[in-house]
Short mmCIF file of C-alpha atoms in Angstrom, two decimals:
data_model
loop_
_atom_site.label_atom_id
_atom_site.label_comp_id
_atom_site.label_asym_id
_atom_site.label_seq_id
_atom_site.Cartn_x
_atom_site.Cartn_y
_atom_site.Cartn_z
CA UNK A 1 3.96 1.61 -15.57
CA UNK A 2 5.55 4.76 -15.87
CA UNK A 3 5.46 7.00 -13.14
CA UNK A 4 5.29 11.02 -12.81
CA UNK A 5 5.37 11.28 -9.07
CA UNK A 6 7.86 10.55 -6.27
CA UNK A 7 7.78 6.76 -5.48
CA UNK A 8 7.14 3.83 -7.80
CA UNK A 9 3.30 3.86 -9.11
CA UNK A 10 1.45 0.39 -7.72
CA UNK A 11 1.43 -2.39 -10.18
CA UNK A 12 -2.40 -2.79 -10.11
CA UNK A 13 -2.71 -6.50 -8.47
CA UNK A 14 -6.88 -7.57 -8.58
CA UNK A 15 -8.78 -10.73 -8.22
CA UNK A 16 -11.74 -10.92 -10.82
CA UNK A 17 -15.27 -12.35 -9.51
CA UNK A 18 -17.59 -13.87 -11.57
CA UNK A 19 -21.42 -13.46 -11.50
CA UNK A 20 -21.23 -16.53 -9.12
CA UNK A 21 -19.06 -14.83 -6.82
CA UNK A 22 -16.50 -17.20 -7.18
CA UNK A 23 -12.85 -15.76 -8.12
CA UNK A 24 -10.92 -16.66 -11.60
CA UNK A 25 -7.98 -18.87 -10.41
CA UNK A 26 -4.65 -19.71 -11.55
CA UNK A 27 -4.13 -23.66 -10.94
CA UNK A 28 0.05 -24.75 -10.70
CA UNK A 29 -1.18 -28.19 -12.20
CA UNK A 30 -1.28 -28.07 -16.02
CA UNK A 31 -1.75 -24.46 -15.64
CA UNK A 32 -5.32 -24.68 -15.65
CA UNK A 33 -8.00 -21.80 -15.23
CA UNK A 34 -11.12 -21.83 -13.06
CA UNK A 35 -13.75 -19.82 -11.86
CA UNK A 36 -14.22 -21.48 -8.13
CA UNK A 37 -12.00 -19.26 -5.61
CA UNK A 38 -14.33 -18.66 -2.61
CA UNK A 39 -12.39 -15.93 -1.52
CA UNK A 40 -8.84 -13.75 -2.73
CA UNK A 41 -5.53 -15.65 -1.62
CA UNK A 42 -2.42 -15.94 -3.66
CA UNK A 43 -3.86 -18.45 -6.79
CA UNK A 44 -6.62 -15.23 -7.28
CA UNK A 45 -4.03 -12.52 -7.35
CA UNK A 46 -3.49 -11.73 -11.32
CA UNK A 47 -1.24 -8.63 -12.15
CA UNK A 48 -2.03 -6.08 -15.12
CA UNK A 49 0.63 -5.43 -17.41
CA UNK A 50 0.29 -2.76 -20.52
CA UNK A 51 1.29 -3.22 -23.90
CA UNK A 52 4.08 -0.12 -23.87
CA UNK A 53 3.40 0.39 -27.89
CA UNK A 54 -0.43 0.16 -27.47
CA UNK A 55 -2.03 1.48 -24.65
CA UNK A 56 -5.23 -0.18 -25.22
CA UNK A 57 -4.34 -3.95 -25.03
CA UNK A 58 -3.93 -5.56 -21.59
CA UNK A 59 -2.09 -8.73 -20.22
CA UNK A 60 -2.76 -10.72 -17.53
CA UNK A 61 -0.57 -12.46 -15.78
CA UNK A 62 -1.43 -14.93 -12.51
CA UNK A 63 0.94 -15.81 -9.60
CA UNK A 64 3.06 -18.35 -11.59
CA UNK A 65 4.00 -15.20 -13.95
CA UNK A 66 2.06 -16.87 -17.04
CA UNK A 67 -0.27 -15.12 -19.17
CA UNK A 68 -3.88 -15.67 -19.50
CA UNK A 69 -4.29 -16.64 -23.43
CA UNK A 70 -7.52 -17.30 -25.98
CA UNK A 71 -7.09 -19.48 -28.73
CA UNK A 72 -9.60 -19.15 -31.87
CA UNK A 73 -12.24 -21.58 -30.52
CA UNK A 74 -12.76 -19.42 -27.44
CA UNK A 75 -10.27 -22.49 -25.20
CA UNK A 76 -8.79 -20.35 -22.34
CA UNK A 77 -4.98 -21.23 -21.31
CA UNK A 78 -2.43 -20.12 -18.86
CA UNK A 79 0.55 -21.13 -19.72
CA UNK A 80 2.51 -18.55 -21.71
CA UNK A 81 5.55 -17.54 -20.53
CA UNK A 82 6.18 -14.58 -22.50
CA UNK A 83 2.61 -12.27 -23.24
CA UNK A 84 1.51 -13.48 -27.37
CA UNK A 85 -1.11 -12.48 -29.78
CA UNK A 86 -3.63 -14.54 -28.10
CA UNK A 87 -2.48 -13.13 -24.65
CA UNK A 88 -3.93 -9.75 -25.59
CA UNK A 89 -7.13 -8.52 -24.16
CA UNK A 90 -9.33 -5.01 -24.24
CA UNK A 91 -10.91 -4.23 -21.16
CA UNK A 92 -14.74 -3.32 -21.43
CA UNK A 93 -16.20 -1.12 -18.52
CA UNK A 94 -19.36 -1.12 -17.74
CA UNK A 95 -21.90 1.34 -15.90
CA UNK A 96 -21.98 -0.79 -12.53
CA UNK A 97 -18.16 -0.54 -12.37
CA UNK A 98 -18.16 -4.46 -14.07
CA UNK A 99 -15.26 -5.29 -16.43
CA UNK A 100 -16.16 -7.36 -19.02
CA UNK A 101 -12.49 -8.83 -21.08
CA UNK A 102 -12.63 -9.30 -24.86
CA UNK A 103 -9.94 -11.12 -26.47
CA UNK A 104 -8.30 -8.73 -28.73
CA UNK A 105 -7.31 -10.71 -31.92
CA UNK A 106 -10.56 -12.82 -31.90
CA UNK A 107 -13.30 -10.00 -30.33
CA UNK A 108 -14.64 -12.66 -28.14
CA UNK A 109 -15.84 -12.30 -24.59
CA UNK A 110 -14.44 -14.22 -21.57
CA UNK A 111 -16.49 -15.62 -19.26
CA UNK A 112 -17.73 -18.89 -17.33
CA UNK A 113 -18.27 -20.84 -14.17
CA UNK A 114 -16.38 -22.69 -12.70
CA UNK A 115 -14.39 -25.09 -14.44
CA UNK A 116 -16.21 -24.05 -17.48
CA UNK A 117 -14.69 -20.59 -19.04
CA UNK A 118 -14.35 -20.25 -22.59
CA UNK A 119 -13.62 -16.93 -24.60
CA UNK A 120 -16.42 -17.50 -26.94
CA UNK A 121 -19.41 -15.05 -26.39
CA UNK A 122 -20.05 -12.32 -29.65
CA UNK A 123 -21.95 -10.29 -26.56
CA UNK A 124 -21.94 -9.32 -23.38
CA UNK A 125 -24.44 -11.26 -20.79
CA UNK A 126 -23.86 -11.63 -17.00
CA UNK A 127 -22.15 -14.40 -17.80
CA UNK A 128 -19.24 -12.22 -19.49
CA UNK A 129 -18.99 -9.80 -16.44
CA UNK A 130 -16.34 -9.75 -13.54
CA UNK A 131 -16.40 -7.47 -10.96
CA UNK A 132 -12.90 -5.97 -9.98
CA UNK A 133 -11.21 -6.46 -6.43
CA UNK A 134 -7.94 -5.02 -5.85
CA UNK A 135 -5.16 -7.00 -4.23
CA UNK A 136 -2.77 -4.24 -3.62
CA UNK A 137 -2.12 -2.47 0.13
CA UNK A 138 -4.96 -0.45 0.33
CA UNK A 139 -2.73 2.21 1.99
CA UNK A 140 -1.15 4.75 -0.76
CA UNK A 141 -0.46 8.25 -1.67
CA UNK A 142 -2.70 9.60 -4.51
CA UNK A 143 -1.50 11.31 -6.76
CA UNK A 144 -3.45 13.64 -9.53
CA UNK A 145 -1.85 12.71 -12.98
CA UNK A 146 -2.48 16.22 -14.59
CA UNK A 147 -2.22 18.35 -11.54
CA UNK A 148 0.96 16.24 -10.37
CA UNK A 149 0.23 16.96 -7.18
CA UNK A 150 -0.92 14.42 -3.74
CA UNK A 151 -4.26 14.24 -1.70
CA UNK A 152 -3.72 14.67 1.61
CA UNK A 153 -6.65 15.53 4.60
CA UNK A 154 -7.01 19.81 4.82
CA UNK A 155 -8.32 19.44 8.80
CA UNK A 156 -8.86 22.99 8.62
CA UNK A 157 -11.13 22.71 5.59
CA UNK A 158 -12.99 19.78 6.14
CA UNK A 159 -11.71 18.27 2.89
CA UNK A 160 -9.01 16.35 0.95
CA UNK A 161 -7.19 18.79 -1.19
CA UNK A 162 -4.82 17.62 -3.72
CA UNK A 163 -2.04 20.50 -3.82
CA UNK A 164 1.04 18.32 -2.29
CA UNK A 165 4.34 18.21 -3.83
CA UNK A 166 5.31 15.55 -2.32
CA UNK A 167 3.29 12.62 -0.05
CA UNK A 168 4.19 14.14 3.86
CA UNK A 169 2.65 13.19 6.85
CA UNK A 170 0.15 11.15 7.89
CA UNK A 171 -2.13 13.34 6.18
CA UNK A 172 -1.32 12.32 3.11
CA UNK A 173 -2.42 8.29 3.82
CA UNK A 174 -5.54 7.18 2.00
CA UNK A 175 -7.13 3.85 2.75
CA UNK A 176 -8.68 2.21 0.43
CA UNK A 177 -12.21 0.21 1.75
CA UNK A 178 -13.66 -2.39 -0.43
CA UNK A 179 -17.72 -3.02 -0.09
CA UNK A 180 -19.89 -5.10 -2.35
CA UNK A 181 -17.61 -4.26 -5.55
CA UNK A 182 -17.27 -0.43 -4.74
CA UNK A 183 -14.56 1.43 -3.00
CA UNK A 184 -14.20 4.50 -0.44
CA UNK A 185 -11.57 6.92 0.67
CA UNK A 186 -10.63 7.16 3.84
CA UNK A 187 -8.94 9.46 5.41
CA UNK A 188 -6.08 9.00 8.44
CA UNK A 189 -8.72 10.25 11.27
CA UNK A 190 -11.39 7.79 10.10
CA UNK A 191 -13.52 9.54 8.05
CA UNK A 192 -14.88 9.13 4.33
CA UNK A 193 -14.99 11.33 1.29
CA UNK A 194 -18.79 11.80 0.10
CA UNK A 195 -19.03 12.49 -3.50
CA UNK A 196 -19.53 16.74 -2.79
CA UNK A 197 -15.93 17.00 -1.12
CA UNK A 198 -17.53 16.98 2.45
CA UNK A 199 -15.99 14.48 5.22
CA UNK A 200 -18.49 12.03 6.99
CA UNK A 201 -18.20 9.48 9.52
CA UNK A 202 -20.40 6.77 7.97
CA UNK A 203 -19.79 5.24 4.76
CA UNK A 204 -22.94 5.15 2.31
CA UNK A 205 -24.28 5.22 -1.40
CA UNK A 206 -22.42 8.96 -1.69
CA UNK A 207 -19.53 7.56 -0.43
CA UNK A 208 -18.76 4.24 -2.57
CA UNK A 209 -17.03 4.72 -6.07
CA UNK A 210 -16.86 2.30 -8.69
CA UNK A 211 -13.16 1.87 -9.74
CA UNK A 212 -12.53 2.49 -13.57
CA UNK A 213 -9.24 1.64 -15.54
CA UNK A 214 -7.98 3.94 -18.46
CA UNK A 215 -4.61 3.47 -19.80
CA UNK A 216 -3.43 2.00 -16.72
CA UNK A 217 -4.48 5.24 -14.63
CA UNK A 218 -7.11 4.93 -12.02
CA UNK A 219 -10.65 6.68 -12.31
CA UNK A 220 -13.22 6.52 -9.31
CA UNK A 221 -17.29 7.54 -10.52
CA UNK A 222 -19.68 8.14 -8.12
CA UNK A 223 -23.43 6.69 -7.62
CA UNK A 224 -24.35 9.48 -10.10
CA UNK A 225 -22.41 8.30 -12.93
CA UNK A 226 -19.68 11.51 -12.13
CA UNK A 227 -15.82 11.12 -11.61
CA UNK A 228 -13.65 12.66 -8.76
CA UNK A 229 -11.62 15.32 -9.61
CA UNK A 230 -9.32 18.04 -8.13
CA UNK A 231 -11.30 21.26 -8.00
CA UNK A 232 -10.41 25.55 -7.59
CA UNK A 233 -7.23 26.34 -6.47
CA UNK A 234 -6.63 23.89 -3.50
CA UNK A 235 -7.88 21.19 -5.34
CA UNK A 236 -10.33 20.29 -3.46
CA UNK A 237 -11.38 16.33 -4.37
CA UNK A 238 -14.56 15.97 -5.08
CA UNK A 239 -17.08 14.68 -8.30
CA UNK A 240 -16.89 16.91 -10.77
CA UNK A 241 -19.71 17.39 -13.92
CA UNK A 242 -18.08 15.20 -16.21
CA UNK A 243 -19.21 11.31 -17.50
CA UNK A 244 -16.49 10.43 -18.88
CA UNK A 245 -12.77 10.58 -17.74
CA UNK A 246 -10.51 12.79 -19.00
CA UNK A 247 -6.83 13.52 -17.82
CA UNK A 248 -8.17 15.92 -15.16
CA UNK A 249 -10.09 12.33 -13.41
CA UNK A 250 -7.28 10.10 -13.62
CA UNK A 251 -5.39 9.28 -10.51
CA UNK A 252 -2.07 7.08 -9.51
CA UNK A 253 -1.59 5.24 -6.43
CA UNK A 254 1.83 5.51 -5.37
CA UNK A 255 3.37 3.19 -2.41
CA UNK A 256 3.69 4.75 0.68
CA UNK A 257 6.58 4.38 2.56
CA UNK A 258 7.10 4.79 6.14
CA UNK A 259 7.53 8.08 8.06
CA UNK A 260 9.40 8.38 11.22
CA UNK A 261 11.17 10.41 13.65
CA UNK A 262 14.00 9.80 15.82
CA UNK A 263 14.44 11.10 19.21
CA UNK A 264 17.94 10.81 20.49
CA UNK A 265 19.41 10.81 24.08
CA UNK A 266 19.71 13.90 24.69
CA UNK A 267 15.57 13.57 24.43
CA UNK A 268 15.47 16.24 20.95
CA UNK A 269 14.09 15.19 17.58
CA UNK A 270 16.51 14.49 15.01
CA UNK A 271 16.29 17.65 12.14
CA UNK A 272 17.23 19.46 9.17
CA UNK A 273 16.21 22.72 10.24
CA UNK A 274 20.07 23.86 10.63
CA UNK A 275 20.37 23.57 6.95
CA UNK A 276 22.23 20.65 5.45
CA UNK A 277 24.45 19.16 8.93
CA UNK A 278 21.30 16.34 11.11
CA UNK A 279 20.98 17.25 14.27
CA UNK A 280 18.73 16.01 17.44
CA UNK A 281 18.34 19.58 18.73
CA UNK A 282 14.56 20.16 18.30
CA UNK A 283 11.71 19.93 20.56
CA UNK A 284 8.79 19.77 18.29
CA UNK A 285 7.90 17.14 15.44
CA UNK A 286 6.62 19.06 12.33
CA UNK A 287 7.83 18.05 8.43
CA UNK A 288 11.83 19.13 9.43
CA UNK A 289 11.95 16.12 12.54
CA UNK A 290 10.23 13.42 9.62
CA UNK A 291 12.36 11.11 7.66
CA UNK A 292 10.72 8.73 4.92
CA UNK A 293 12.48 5.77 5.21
CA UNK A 294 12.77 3.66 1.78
CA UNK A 295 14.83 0.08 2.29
CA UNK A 296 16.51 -1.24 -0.75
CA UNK A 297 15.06 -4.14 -1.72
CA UNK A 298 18.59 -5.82 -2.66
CA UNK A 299 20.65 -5.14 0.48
CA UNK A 300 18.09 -4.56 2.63
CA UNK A 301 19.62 -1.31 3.82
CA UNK A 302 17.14 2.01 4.83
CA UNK A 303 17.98 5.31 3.02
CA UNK A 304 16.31 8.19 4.87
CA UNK A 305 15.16 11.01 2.96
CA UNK A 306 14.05 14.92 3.90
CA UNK A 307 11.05 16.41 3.10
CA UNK A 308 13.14 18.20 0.70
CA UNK A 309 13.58 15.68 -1.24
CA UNK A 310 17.49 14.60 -0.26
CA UNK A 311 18.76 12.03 1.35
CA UNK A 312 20.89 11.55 4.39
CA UNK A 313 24.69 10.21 3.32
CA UNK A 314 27.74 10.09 5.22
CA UNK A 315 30.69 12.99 4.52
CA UNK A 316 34.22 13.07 5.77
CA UNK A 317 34.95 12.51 9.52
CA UNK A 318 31.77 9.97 9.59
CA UNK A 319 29.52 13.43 10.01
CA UNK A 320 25.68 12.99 8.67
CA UNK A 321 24.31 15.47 6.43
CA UNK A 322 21.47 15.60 4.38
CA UNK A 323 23.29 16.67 1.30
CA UNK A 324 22.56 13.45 -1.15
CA UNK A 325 20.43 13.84 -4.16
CA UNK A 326 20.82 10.54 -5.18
CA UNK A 327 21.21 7.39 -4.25
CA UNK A 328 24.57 5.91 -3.52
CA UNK A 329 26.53 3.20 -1.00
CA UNK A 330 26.86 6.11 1.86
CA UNK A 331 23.34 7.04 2.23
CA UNK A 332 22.43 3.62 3.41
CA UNK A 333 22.44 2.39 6.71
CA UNK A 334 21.74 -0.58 8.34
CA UNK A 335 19.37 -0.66 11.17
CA UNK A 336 19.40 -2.83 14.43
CA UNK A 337 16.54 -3.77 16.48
CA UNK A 338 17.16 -3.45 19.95
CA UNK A 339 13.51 -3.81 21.51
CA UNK A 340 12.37 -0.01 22.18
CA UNK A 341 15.16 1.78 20.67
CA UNK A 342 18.03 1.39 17.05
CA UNK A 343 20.93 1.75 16.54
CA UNK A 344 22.03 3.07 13.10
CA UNK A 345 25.50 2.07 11.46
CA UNK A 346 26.69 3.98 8.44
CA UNK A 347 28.10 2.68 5.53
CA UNK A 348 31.82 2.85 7.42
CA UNK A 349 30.60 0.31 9.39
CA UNK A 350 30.52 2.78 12.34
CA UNK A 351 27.21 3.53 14.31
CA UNK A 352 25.80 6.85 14.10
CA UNK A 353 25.92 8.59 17.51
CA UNK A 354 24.95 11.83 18.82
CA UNK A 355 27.39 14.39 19.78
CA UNK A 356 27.46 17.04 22.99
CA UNK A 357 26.24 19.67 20.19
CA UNK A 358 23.36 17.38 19.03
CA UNK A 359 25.05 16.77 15.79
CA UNK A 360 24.80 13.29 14.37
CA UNK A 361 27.97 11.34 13.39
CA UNK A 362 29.30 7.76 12.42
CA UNK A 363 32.08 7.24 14.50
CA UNK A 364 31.58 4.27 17.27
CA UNK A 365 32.31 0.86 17.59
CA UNK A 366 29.97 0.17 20.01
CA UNK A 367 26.49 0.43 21.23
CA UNK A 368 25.96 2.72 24.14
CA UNK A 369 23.14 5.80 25.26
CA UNK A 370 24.62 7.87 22.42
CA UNK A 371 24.26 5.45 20.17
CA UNK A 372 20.34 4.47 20.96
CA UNK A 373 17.26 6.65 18.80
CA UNK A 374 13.91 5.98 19.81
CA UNK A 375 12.33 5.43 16.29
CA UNK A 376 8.27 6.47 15.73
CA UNK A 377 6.22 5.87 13.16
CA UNK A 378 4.10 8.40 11.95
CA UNK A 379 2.10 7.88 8.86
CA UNK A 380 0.38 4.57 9.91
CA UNK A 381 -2.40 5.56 12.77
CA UNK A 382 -4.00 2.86 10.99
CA UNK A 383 -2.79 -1.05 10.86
CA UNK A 384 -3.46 -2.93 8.01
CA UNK A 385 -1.68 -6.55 7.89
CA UNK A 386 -1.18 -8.45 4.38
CA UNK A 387 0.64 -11.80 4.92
CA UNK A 388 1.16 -14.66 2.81
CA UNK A 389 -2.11 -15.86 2.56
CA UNK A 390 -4.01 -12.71 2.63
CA UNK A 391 -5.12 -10.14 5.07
CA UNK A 392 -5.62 -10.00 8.83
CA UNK A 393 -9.02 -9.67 9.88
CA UNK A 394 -10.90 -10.96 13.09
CA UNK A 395 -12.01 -14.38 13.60
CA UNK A 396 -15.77 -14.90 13.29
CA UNK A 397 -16.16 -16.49 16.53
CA UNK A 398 -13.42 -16.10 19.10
CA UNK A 399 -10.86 -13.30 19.81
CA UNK A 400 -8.35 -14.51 17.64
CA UNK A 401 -7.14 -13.24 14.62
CA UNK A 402 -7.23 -14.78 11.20
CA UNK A 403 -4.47 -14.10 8.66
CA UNK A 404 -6.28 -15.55 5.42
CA UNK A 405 -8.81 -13.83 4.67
CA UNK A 406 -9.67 -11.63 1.60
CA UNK A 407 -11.15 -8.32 3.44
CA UNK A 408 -9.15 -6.90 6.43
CA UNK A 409 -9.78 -5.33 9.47
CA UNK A 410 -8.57 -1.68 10.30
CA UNK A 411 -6.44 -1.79 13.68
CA UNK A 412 -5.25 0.95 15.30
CA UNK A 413 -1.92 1.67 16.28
CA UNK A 414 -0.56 3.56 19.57
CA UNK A 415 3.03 4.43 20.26
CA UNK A 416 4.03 3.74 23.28
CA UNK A 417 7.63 4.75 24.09
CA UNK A 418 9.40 2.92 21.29
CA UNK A 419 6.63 0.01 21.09
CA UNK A 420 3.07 0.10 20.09
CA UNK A 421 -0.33 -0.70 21.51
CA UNK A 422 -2.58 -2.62 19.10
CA UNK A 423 -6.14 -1.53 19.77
CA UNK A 424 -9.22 -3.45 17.80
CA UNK A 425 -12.47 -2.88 15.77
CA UNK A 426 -14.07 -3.46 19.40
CA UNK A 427 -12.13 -1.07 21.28
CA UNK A 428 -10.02 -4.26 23.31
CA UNK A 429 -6.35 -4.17 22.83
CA UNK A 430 -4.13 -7.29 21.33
CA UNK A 431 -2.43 -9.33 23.91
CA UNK A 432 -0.33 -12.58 23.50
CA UNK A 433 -2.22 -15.68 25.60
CA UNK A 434 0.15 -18.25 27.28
CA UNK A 435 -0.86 -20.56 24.04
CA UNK A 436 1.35 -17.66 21.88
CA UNK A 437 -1.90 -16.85 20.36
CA UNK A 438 -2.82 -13.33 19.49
CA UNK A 439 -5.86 -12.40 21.10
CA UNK A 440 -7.64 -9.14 20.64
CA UNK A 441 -10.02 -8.56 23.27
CA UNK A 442 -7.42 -7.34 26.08
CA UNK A 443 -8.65 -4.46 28.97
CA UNK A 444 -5.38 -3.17 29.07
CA UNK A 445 -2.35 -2.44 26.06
CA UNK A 446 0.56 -4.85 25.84
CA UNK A 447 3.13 -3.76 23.99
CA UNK A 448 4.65 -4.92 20.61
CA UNK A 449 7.56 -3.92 18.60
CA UNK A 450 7.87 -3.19 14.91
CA UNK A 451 10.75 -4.06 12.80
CA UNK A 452 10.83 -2.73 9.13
CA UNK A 453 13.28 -5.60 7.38
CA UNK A 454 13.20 -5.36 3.57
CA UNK A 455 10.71 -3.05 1.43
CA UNK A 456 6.98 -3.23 2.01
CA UNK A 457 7.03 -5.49 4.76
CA UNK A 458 7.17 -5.78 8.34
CA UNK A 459 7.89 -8.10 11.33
CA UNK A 460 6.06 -7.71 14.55
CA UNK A 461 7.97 -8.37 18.01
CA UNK A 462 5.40 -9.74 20.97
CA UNK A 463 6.73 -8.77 24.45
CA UNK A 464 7.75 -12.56 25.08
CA UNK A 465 10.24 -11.93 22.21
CA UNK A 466 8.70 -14.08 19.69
CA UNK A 467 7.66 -12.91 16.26
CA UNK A 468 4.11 -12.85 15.14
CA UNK A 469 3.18 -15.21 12.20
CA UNK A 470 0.16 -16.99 10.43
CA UNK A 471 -0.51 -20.41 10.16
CA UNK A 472 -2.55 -21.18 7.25
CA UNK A 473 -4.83 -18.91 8.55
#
């Protein structure tokens, strides 16, 4: 998917419910196809890929990177390595938001229950209808296709305007919140965009969209049949008169990466506000003290880039400037984890330390004060966990936590001098129990640590040391 903004579009990742409710599923044995998923785990994750030449034809591919295929008899197979004729399919919206899939060389509909599906229908009945539930991080930067710019929360107008240039901030963070086949935007303090542009606090018929596809661009209508769209100068997001979706409707979601600051020391913020040379000689955090970090998802390394768009790289005499435009072996850096503070070493293999004048520079061999950065987050207020076997949410009946689930919980998350407080739905903050069990009805915070080890993903850090992980569930 191409993409017009600053980081790599999403490759839209859905599971497809059937009218039973049950999710289509990809089966490793014989590569067989059902419909009787009882919820969205990693056999009910299938990826849409475009035909480049033909933007109407679709593919779809499941977990074991095979295409889903119709022969001329309507007999569904997943086994194609490489997408074919059969493989093609044209995506039929309907007014509840519905997809119904028609296979493209035969015009046959796909549908079922299940282990009976079959790509045989000349019509569409219920039968023929999936409803669409994205797989993806719900937390992304939208971006406007034909306004180029990003969404991000106006606090001072009560609205999400979309007149970024590039995804800053925590802001510019949009959760995504799935409901009985519909989806709402939130914004980073919690509230939800109602079809008229206003902000509420509760989410309702004005504020759930059904989620449209055209030409691999995303399109959200409202209950009244109307699309978002960027309106006036601002751009202020809100339904606009039109039924059908033109350029001006269509939206990206971009991956958003995380957004920190680093306090060295000498207790200053690390900045660019002395032009190109990074210093820790601020006292405030605005856009000049932030850093989006991107890791490379070969070598693992973090590149840190300005709100300006460069990067940080290492010059002569192991000084750290922010004079990179692209890319290249000396504006990565390995970070270490060492509990509530990093240490950064350059590509030199030197760590980056801070000098008497504030100015950063890779030139020790060891680890001391100078050589320690307290690291904060700032674009993720709001803690949403995908693992393995889907997303975090709280257990139905105790105060544990389950980490297979296909809906997740929103957590939030409070910094706490290099570590973070997790605080629950309920209020309660996460604890570990002497079991190593995380718990989430604590009176009082317990700190956990955050390390960011290859792209998209995260490991957390209890305070007995031990890293957090999910067991089947």
């Amino acid at each position: 998917m191409p993409t017009n903004g600053i980081n790599k579009a999403l490759k839209l990742q859905f599971g497809l419910i059937n009218y039973e409710n049950r999710y289509l599923t990809a089966e490793a044995f014989g590569f067989k196809v059902n419909a009787s998923g009882l919820s969205m785990k990693k056999k009910q994750i299938w990826t849409l890929e475009q035909d480049e030449q033909d933007g109407q034809a679709v593919f779809l591919r499941s977990h074991l990177g095979r295409y889903l295929a119709s022969d001329k008899d309507g007999k569904i197979a997943c086994g194609a390595e490489k997408p074919d004729p059969e493989c093609r399919f044209l995506i039929v919206p309907q007014s509840d938001g519905r997809w119904a899939l028609q296979s493209e060389p035969y015009l046959r509909y796909f549908g079922g229950s299940a282990d009976y599906l079959s790509c045989f229908a000349q019509a569409i009945g219920e039968q023929e209808l999936w409803a669409v539930h994205l797989a993806l991080h719900p937390q992304a930067s939208l971006l406007s296709v034909a306004r180029k710019r990003y969404a991000h929360l106006s606090s001072s107008d009560g609205e999400i305007s979309v007149d970024s240039n590039i995804p800053w901030g925590v802001d510019s963070l949009v959760t995504l919140v799935y409901q009985d086949g519909k989806y709402s935007l939130k914004t980073c303090d919690s509230r939800f965009l109602s079809n008229d542009g206003k902000l509420v606090k509760e989410n309702s018929n004005t504020t759930s969209f059904t989620l449209e596809l055209k030409s691999g661009k995303l399109a959200f209508k409202d209950c009244d049949g109307k699309y978002l769209t960027p309106v006036g100068p601002t751009g202020t997001l809100r339904s606009g008169r039109c039924s059908k979706p033109g350029k001006d409707e269509l939206f990206d979601l971009e991956e958003s990466h995380p957004q920190v600051v680093f306090q060295a020391a000498n207790k200053r913020f690390v900045s660019v506000k002395q032009g190109v040379s990074i210093s820790a000689n601020q006292d405030v955090e605005t856009d000049m003290e932030t850093f989006q970090m991107e890791i490379d998802k070969e070598s693992k390394k973090s590149m840190f880039r300005t709100n300006g768009g460069s990067y940080w790289t290492l010059v002569t005499h192991g000084e750290i400037q922010s004079t990179a435009t692209e890319v290249e072996v000396n504006t990565m850096f390995d970070i270490e984890w060492r509990g509530q503070r990093v240490a950064l070493k350059a590509s030199n293999g030197k760590y980056v330390c801070t000098k008497k004048n504030g100015q950063l520079s890779a030139v020790s061999d060891t680890v001391g004060d100078d050589e320690l950065f307290l690291m904060k987050l700032i674009n993720r207020p709001m803690l949403i966990l995908r693992g393995e076997n889907g997303f975090v949410c709280h257990h139905k009946n105790s105060n544990t936590l389950d980490a297979n689930r296909s809906v997740y919980d929103i957590f939030s998350m409070i910094f706490n001098d290099g570590a973070y407080n997790v605080k629950s739905v309920s209020g309660k903050f996460w604890y570990i129990s002497s079991s190593g069990l995380v718990c989430t009805d604590g009176e009082k915070p317990e700190d956990f640590f955050l390390e960011f080890l290859e792209h998209g993903r995260i490991a957390i850090k209890g305070s007995n040391n031990k890293y957090l992980r999910g067991d089947q569930g």
